[in-house]
Amino acid sequence: MISRFSKFRLFILPLSVLQLHCNSLVSLFSEPFPVEEYHLENGLSVYLSVNPKQPVVQTSILINAGSADDPEDATGLAHYLEHLMFKGTSKIGTSDFSKEKPYLEQIESLYETYRQTKEKGKRKQIYEQIDKLSFEASQFVIPNEFSRLQSKMGITDSNAFTSNDRTFYVATVPANQIKNFIQLEWERFRDPVFRTFHTELESVFEERNLRVMDFRSNLFKQYHEIMFPNHPYGVKTPIGKDEDLKNPSLKKIHQFFQENYAPSKMAICMSGNLNPKEVMDEIKITFGSMPSKETKSKLQIPEHKPQESKNTIWVPSKKKIYLFGIKLPKTSPKLLSELNILSLLLSNGHNGLLDESLYYSQKVSSVSTTITEWKDYLILNIWIEPSKIKSLDETKLEILAAFKKIETKDFTDEQVQSIQKNEKLNHIKYKDHNGFRIHEMSEMFLSNWNYQDLQKKFESLNQITKDDLSEFVKTYVNNNIVSIETKQGKENYAFIDKPLISKLEFSKEEESKFKREFSTEPSHSLSPSFADFEQIVSKTYPNGNQFIYQKNKENSLFKFKMIIEKGAWISPYLDISIDYWKHLGTDLYTANALSTKFYLLGSSLSILTNGETLEITMEGEDEQFLSSFRLLEHSIKSVNSSKEVWENVVSDYIVRLENHKEDEFSLDLALHQYALYGKNNLRYFYATPKDLKSFKSSEAVNLLGDLLKYKAKITYYGNMNFDTLENSIFNEYLHKIKPIDPTNLSKKKFRPNKETTFYVLNRKRPHAELNYFATIDIKDKNTFPYIGLFNALYDGLASPYFMAMREQTGNAYAANLFLDFPDSHTDPILWMASLSCQVDKLQSCLSDSKESLRLESISEKRFEEAKLSMINAANTISKSDKYLIDEYIRSQRLNIKEDLDRLVFESIQNKNWKDFLNFTKNISASGVFQISLIGDSKKINRQMMKSFGKVEEVNAETIIGY
């Protein structure tokens, strides 16, 4: 479980006259996006969208309540409850609930006493009693049985999220398991039992401690406090207040569940290959039997009141951000569409007003706009990373000038039309994605809109005029801009200390009576549709270049790539040269005009490194492919050098490089790479700040121009024919004489598995983050099915590793274990584990992890469950008529002729438990890992760590390479 991020009208209709709407979104979509909308007699809402493209159904059970609905004296309840909803019921997850229940009742009572007790000594005694009773109760617990049942059915992506105004439970379900899924979910929502509470509470403590020093979490917490000073969105956060976290109440959690998990505050949203009548029949029998309750929304759509202020936010980073927020009430679908167009008119990465005035003028290193959409408020967020611009005030003047242009209609019709065109292309691309449909149906429910309102939102995107945008600025923008500047604060953060927790002893029984009797038999059979490489035409030329072609049978879009294997090693100055290219024009266009021309064509373009590969990628409308490709050629071949632009790019690039030494995400990634490769990785290859000072802009331009001269795979997915592309469009590149081959330039080399070594980076964090890496040098494709089985067994909440490290001990907030398929046939299998725990739990965490990584205790029952899970999930694979080129290239790199998923699936049927155990024994035989560890050095016991392996201290300069 990960916690992330209108007035509610009650629909009460007799079940026999369910309200039904089945319409299409006209004008914007080339095909319909149907929604069937039902409102049951007890108040439950159901939204179903039939999408037969794949044999799966994406689901979301949505609760119209989040942290804003938490009690004033017990914040964080919505988030607590989300975690506890995975713990099972009186039938699931217990070997004998009649014996477990008295312990749970005593624990709940003791927590109420604990809340009311202030004296530390007495609180300690009470918690010791809670810990003792929790240990006794745990002997009846069958951990993560709910998740195991889901996994057995082939259900994937099961998770839950708590936001400010909603909680939702998501899963991707095989189309033939929908009936079983509904029955299992009904059992969960009908009768949840909140067991193993104190170890889950410890996980929430860890989550809170992780957030307190996270840059974005820290920034947005303060940002929302400023934007909503007198509203629950700003006063209450999903994680809750520290004092409330330390004094939890199971009693109040039960009350919150009874009040908010009521049918009138719930919606079931499904999109996929489903039969609406069959789904509704099952929902009627299960969720339809929930008793109706009178509920009233605590949040009302507010009156618009302009809010103008200037603020400073203190964050744990020296990275400078200017953030501007414009808040407005969410009053109508048309208003949301107007805000969307306004946001893109300001910044769309191409021809936005702020793109032109700030980014292409190099006053800022980046500018972007996003929209926060909640039930009763919308926020337009303008995110700026400054460069040459001097101050927050100066930046705001530029933003006000952009809004003034909109208010006075001083922008072109072409700008609005290009935005509308690109939004239409995005909807063509995403309308058949179940996740997109689920999101739209969820927002429809939370906003108290009906299907016609949803239609209006999309239809109005094409109808918005300059007058609409001008009026919008006058009404909602003027005198309504909150300005924020970040500054690095002192590292004086309060952390919640861990409570004393005894290791739990779970039931010896592997499954409950419910699990034994619950049918996971599918309603009908499914067969996977693997990648059919017969759809692909591949031709290799005498010079080593390759053309890979696939006809697009789905829609009117194209996808083009030029892939240069090992291209990331072409030059230490490649990345900065690509940055430079983004700011350069040609002999015909300025940089802004060039980007605008791509946007007007409806084409997106990127040049970037993907691991060791360099990829030039372009996507867009197929009828514009030729024009877009010629423009791409022109943008690279005819690029103009500019000393001033180069100096600004270098200056910004050096600042970013130096910021990497402080940025927590960059340090994490650098340490992982150092643990894996040592100095044999790209970080040590790329130019340092010192190197950049002697590299010339003309050299960067020459480097860019040479990119089209390298040996490459050219791929095309679209509607043009192969011969035209080969002979008329790509001919110059496919037949070039002696293309440069970069494949031997790579210096990447894995560390040898000689002894376990900790690479320790000192950072003032309340927790330690560990990542284990081991290379398994087995280059046999017959091992691939075992990799799949291993990951099915250790995936998600049902993982034995997760159970041992989090559920049983509360040692780690995060605990993941998996095997990674090699990137190529020459690479090893990578065995990886990740842990996040408080530093004072490091010794027990390492001990338990070492024991769990022996991989010797997998029972035959768990193996067969994993196998069935994998088969059921694989039966939903549907790659027919999809984009297959990336799959084809993956198989090429692995030196196999078929789709990797086909190879795994067709071999899995014959794999048995004993062979699997032999495989796990082989991969864990040495027990040697390279371990990256980030934590507070003052709190890390070196002698203790040396009993597990060698310890090497590193610093930011060592792992980043400069």
GROMACS .gro file of N, CA, C and O in nm, residues 538 544-548 560-565 614 616 710-716 734 743 885 888-890 892-893:
model
  116
  538SER      N    1   1.147  -0.703  -4.059
  538SER     CA    2   1.280  -0.659  -4.014
  538SER      C    3   1.381  -0.688  -4.123
  538SER      O    4   1.385  -0.800  -4.178
  544GLY      N    5   2.517  -0.302  -4.144
  544GLY     CA    6   2.481  -0.332  -4.006
  544GLY      C    7   2.358  -0.260  -3.957
  544GLY      O    8   2.303  -0.293  -3.849
  545ASN      N    9   2.307  -0.162  -4.031
  545ASN     CA   10   2.185  -0.093  -3.991
  545ASN      C   11   2.064  -0.186  -4.008
  545ASN      O   12   2.067  -0.279  -4.089
  546GLN      N   13   1.960  -0.155  -3.930
  546GLN     CA   14   1.842  -0.241  -3.932
  546GLN      C   15   1.717  -0.155  -3.939
  546GLN      O   16   1.707  -0.049  -3.875
  547PHE      N   17   1.622  -0.197  -4.020
  547PHE     CA   18   1.492  -0.131  -4.030
  547PHE      C   19   1.386  -0.228  -3.977
  547PHE      O   20   1.373  -0.340  -4.025
  548ILE      N   21   1.311  -0.185  -3.874
  548ILE     CA   22   1.208  -0.268  -3.812
  548ILE      C   23   1.075  -0.197  -3.832
  548ILE      O   24   1.057  -0.082  -3.789
  560PHE      N   25   0.801   0.660  -3.419
  560PHE     CA   26   0.930   0.642  -3.488
  560PHE      C   27   1.041   0.645  -3.384
  560PHE      O   28   1.038   0.723  -3.289
  561LYS      N   29   1.140   0.558  -3.405
  561LYS     CA   30   1.259   0.560  -3.319
  561LYS      C   31   1.384   0.538  -3.403
  561LYS      O   32   1.383   0.461  -3.500
  562MET      N   33   1.489   0.605  -3.364
  562MET     CA   34   1.623   0.573  -3.412
  562MET      C   35   1.701   0.532  -3.287
  562MET      O   36   1.724   0.614  -3.197
  563ILE      N   37   1.737   0.405  -3.281
  563ILE     CA   38   1.800   0.349  -3.160
  563ILE      C   39   1.947   0.321  -3.189
  563ILE      O   40   1.980   0.244  -3.281
  564ILE      N   41   2.034   0.382  -3.111
  564ILE     CA   42   2.178   0.360  -3.124
  564ILE      C   43   2.223   0.280  -3.002
  564ILE      O   44   2.229   0.334  -2.891
  565GLU      N   45   2.249   0.151  -3.022
  565GLU     CA   46   2.291   0.065  -2.911
  565GLU      C   47   2.425   0.114  -2.855
  565GLU      O   48   2.516   0.146  -2.931
  614LEU      N   49   2.105   0.520  -2.681
  614LEU     CA   50   2.061   0.654  -2.720
  614LEU      C   51   1.940   0.638  -2.811
  614LEU      O   52   1.944   0.560  -2.907
  616ILE      N   53   1.632   0.841  -3.031
  616ILE     CA   54   1.562   0.957  -3.088
  616ILE      C   55   1.420   0.908  -3.116
  616ILE      O   56   1.399   0.817  -3.196
  710TYR      N   57   2.562   0.733  -3.697
  710TYR     CA   58   2.594   0.611  -3.623
  710TYR      C   59   2.511   0.493  -3.670
  710TYR      O   60   2.400   0.508  -3.722
  711LYS      N   61   2.566   0.376  -3.650
  711LYS     CA   62   2.492   0.252  -3.675
  711LYS      C   63   2.368   0.251  -3.588
  711LYS      O   64   2.375   0.279  -3.468
  712ALA      N   65   2.253   0.218  -3.649
  712ALA     CA   66   2.129   0.235  -3.574
  712ALA      C   67   2.024   0.134  -3.617
  712ALA      O   68   2.030   0.075  -3.725
  713LYS      N   69   1.927   0.116  -3.526
  713LYS     CA   70   1.802   0.049  -3.559
  713LYS      C   71   1.701   0.160  -3.585
  713LYS      O   72   1.677   0.245  -3.499
  714ILE      N   73   1.640   0.159  -3.702
  714ILE     CA   74   1.535   0.255  -3.732
  714ILE      C   75   1.402   0.181  -3.727
  714ILE      O   76   1.384   0.078  -3.794
  715THR      N   77   1.310   0.229  -3.643
  715THR     CA   78   1.182   0.160  -3.627
  715THR      C   79   1.068   0.254  -3.663
  715THR      O   80   1.076   0.375  -3.640
  716TYR      N   81   0.964   0.194  -3.719
  716TYR     CA   82   0.845   0.272  -3.756
  716TYR      C   83   0.720   0.188  -3.730
  716TYR      O   84   0.711   0.072  -3.770
  734LEU      N   85   1.968   0.410  -4.393
  734LEU     CA   86   1.979   0.265  -4.400
  734LEU      C   87   2.099   0.220  -4.482
  734LEU      O   88   2.160   0.118  -4.454
  743THR      N   89   2.916   0.013  -3.037
  743THR     CA   90   2.885  -0.098  -2.947
  743THR      C   91   3.003  -0.143  -2.863
  743THR      O   92   2.984  -0.206  -2.758
  885ILE      N   93   0.717  -0.355  -3.139
  885ILE     CA   94   0.857  -0.337  -3.180
  885ILE      C   95   0.952  -0.344  -3.061
  885ILE      O   96   1.058  -0.407  -3.068
  888TYR      N   97   1.002  -0.697  -2.970
  888TYR     CA   98   1.088  -0.763  -3.068
  888TYR      C   99   1.235  -0.733  -3.040
  888TYR      O  100   1.321  -0.822  -3.044
  889ILE      N  101   1.265  -0.607  -3.010
  889ILE     CA  102   1.403  -0.568  -2.981
  889ILE      C  103   1.451  -0.632  -2.851
  889ILE      O  104   1.567  -0.674  -2.840
  890ARG      N  105   1.364  -0.641  -2.751
  890ARG     CA  106   1.401  -0.708  -2.627
  890ARG      C  107   1.442  -0.852  -2.654
  890ARG      O  108   1.543  -0.900  -2.602
  892GLN      N  109   1.550  -0.976  -2.935
  892GLN     CA  110   1.677  -0.973  -3.008
  892GLN      C  111   1.795  -0.962  -2.912
  892GLN      O  112   1.895  -1.033  -2.926
  893ARG      N  113   1.783  -0.872  -2.816
  893ARG     CA  114   1.893  -0.851  -2.722
  893ARG      C  115   1.918  -0.975  -2.636
  893ARG      O  116   2.030  -0.999  -2.593
   0.00000   0.00000   0.00000
